[in-house]
XYZ file of C-alpha atoms in Angstrom:
229
model
C 14.047 -2.622 10.431
C 10.828 -0.966 11.584
C 7.645 -2.892 10.731
C 3.979 -2.010 11.090
C 1.707 -4.996 11.773
C -1.937 -4.405 10.817
C -3.657 -7.453 12.261
C -6.842 -7.901 14.335
C -5.880 -11.363 15.609
C -4.115 -10.449 18.854
C -2.340 -13.791 19.094
C -0.889 -13.618 15.588
C 0.101 -9.973 15.982
C 1.827 -10.621 19.299
C 3.663 -13.654 17.883
C 4.980 -11.744 14.875
C 5.935 -8.680 16.916
C 7.764 -10.817 19.484
C 9.697 -12.614 16.755
C 10.743 -9.343 15.137
C 11.813 -7.802 18.426
C 13.824 -10.887 19.382
C 15.845 -10.325 16.212
C 16.506 -6.701 17.081
C 13.803 -5.072 14.934
C 11.086 -2.581 15.863
C 7.440 -3.589 15.585
C 4.206 -1.609 15.988
C 0.719 -3.143 16.047
C -2.667 -1.744 15.040
C -5.846 -3.814 15.059
C -7.986 -2.265 12.310
C -7.613 -0.942 8.792
C -8.498 2.678 9.475
C -5.848 3.043 12.183
C -3.417 1.174 9.954
C -3.791 3.729 7.172
C -3.352 6.620 9.603
C -0.278 5.096 11.244
C 1.392 4.094 7.973
C 0.760 7.572 6.531
C 2.070 9.415 9.581
C 5.234 7.404 10.289
C 8.111 5.952 8.279
C 8.198 2.140 8.236
C 10.491 -0.223 6.351
C 7.710 -2.766 5.803
C 4.042 -3.398 6.543
C 2.504 -6.776 7.417
C -1.167 -6.621 6.484
C -4.095 -8.972 7.065
C -6.793 -9.158 4.386
C -9.822 -9.369 6.690
C -9.837 -6.413 9.084
C -12.372 -4.219 10.907
C -13.064 -0.729 9.495
C -11.088 -1.056 6.213
C -10.184 -4.458 4.770
C -6.631 -5.157 3.638
C -7.234 -4.398 -0.035
C -8.715 -1.016 0.864
C -5.817 -0.262 3.188
C -3.125 -0.846 0.579
C -5.103 0.948 -2.140
C -5.504 4.018 0.083
C -1.820 4.006 1.017
C -0.726 3.810 -2.608
C -3.159 6.589 -3.528
C -1.553 8.763 -0.842
C 1.890 8.041 -2.237
C 2.986 5.741 0.596
C 5.436 3.339 -1.075
C 6.279 1.214 1.978
C 6.511 -2.476 0.920
C 3.409 -4.446 1.953
C 3.361 -8.147 2.782
C -0.120 -9.633 2.954
C -0.396 -12.229 5.731
C -3.784 -13.918 5.507
C -5.913 -17.047 5.546
C -7.145 -16.349 2.003
C -5.093 -18.751 -0.096
C -6.719 -18.879 -3.536
C -4.964 -17.710 -6.711
C -7.629 -15.023 -7.165
C -6.989 -13.806 -3.605
C -3.267 -13.522 -4.286
C -3.843 -11.724 -7.571
C -6.286 -9.295 -5.929
C -3.732 -8.499 -3.240
C -0.937 -7.828 -5.709
C -3.117 -5.795 -8.052
C -4.304 -3.639 -5.137
C -0.684 -2.626 -4.539
C 0.733 -5.347 -2.303
C 4.315 -6.526 -2.824
C 4.174 -10.083 -1.488
C 1.656 -12.587 -0.162
C 2.067 -15.197 2.582
C -0.689 -17.566 3.671
C -1.422 -18.602 7.259
C -0.304 -20.826 8.894
C 3.254 -19.764 8.171
C 6.821 -20.356 9.288
C 8.261 -17.277 10.984
C 11.627 -17.741 9.264
C 9.932 -17.508 5.867
C 8.088 -14.376 6.971
C 11.383 -12.875 8.139
C 13.139 -13.710 4.879
C 10.351 -12.156 2.817
C 10.369 -8.987 4.937
C 14.103 -8.541 4.555
C 13.833 -9.032 0.787
C 11.059 -6.421 0.599
C 12.962 -3.909 2.727
C 15.948 -4.176 0.375
C 13.927 -3.112 -2.659
C 14.273 0.544 -3.694
C 11.377 2.753 -2.669
C 9.139 4.018 -5.468
C 10.071 7.616 -4.821
C 13.824 6.998 -4.710
C 16.394 7.518 -7.424
C 15.776 5.163 -10.309
C 18.667 2.944 -11.434
C 19.916 3.349 -14.990
C 20.887 -0.322 -15.275
C 18.579 -3.212 -14.388
C 19.819 -6.771 -14.124
C 18.818 -10.312 -13.223
C 21.402 -13.067 -13.351
C 23.377 -12.613 -16.580
C 20.695 -10.381 -18.121
C 21.421 -6.637 -18.148
C 19.318 -3.720 -19.386
C 20.840 -0.256 -19.830
C 17.984 2.261 -19.680
C 20.106 5.130 -20.987
C 21.727 3.338 -23.926
C 18.495 1.368 -24.485
C 20.403 -1.892 -24.810
C 19.811 -5.404 -23.475
C 22.479 -8.076 -23.074
C 22.459 -11.595 -21.748
C 25.795 -13.235 -21.066
C 27.420 -10.294 -22.819
C 25.496 -10.907 -26.037
C 23.336 -8.015 -27.232
C 19.651 -8.767 -27.792
C 17.603 -6.698 -30.233
C 14.188 -5.785 -28.788
C 11.310 -3.825 -30.247
C 10.203 -0.780 -28.166
C 7.205 -2.585 -26.666
C 9.326 -5.639 -25.846
C 11.840 -3.332 -24.148
C 9.106 -1.788 -21.988
C 7.717 -5.217 -21.149
C 11.111 -6.538 -20.074
C 11.800 -3.356 -18.095
C 8.577 -3.826 -16.135
C 9.406 -7.477 -15.447
C 12.918 -6.560 -14.296
C 11.636 -3.833 -11.990
C 9.334 -6.447 -10.472
C 11.815 -9.321 -10.292
C 10.582 -12.153 -8.037
C 7.079 -10.638 -7.975
C 4.029 -12.084 -9.654
C 2.938 -9.765 -12.479
C -0.628 -10.196 -13.699
C -1.992 -9.689 -17.198
C -3.966 -6.678 -15.955
C -0.836 -5.083 -14.517
C 0.977 -5.482 -17.831
C -1.918 -4.023 -19.802
C -2.019 -0.989 -17.496
C 1.724 -0.333 -17.183
C 3.110 -1.461 -20.538
C 0.187 -0.768 -22.888
C -1.528 1.848 -20.680
C -4.919 0.202 -21.173
C -7.412 0.915 -18.382
C -9.600 -1.908 -19.660
C -9.068 -5.449 -20.901
C -9.238 -5.461 -24.724
C -9.848 -9.223 -24.667
C -6.989 -10.022 -27.038
C -3.907 -12.187 -26.687
C -1.590 -9.184 -27.004
C 0.135 -9.881 -23.678
C 0.595 -13.567 -24.354
C 1.984 -12.878 -27.839
C 4.548 -10.353 -26.610
C 5.589 -12.537 -23.678
C 6.147 -15.418 -26.104
C 8.294 -13.270 -28.400
C 10.251 -11.814 -25.513
C 10.833 -15.250 -23.986
C 12.143 -16.511 -27.324
C 14.669 -13.685 -27.511
C 15.713 -13.737 -23.858
C 15.666 -17.440 -23.042
C 16.388 -19.085 -26.409
C 19.454 -21.318 -26.238
C 19.857 -20.808 -22.490
C 19.947 -23.608 -19.952
C 18.060 -21.466 -17.429
C 14.861 -19.581 -18.278
C 14.172 -16.200 -16.703
C 10.562 -15.561 -17.725
C 8.107 -17.996 -16.145
C 4.350 -18.409 -16.592
C 2.348 -18.965 -13.405
C -0.702 -20.793 -14.684
C -3.925 -18.923 -14.001
C -2.129 -16.021 -12.323
C 0.444 -14.235 -14.481
C 4.187 -14.058 -15.079
C 7.326 -14.039 -13.003
C 10.906 -13.028 -13.789
C 13.096 -15.193 -11.592
C 16.692 -16.424 -11.711
C 16.359 -20.126 -10.899
C 20.048 -20.831 -11.371
C 22.222 -17.700 -11.316
C 25.229 -19.705 -12.471
C 23.715 -20.356 -15.935
């Protein structure tokens, strides 16, 4: 795995790079946002570790510029900013995961590997999405859980598809409005909450393990807590 570390704290950058190299991975370091954008745009990396507070361009600007240029490399924010709003801002800017300092290197490594395994945005799209015993066939437009077919309305189908494509990632209300309803503004209604409630009833009703989880004050998460159920 080849990782770009965009971090102005020399000690943290050196620690992360050394840990990656000890495990047989490649690591490159840049100390400011502007150079980070240039390096990430010019070279192919499997993952990017990005600080929020950087010289030149801050972390949010870096990831926004990369996404605007079509760079789909997974981005893990590694930062001191620990508030819910900070996490939401990072994810909405285009980040894929968020880890707060101080951190355990093994957790950082596990998150990086998980990110690197995700399909790139420009790659071939799968025709079947799944999580645990839930399966969505995008061609046949069917959804099954435990082999039982679930009838979804078109908007519910799109909502579940977006959640499945972002499994294990926090999805905010704003992200759902933009990607599922294609609203570029907040209509100040409970449309998201209503559809999530209906979808949860259909997907999780009668099941010992829920898949759709509400993260209070932040958004929603599709996660298999117990794959055996």
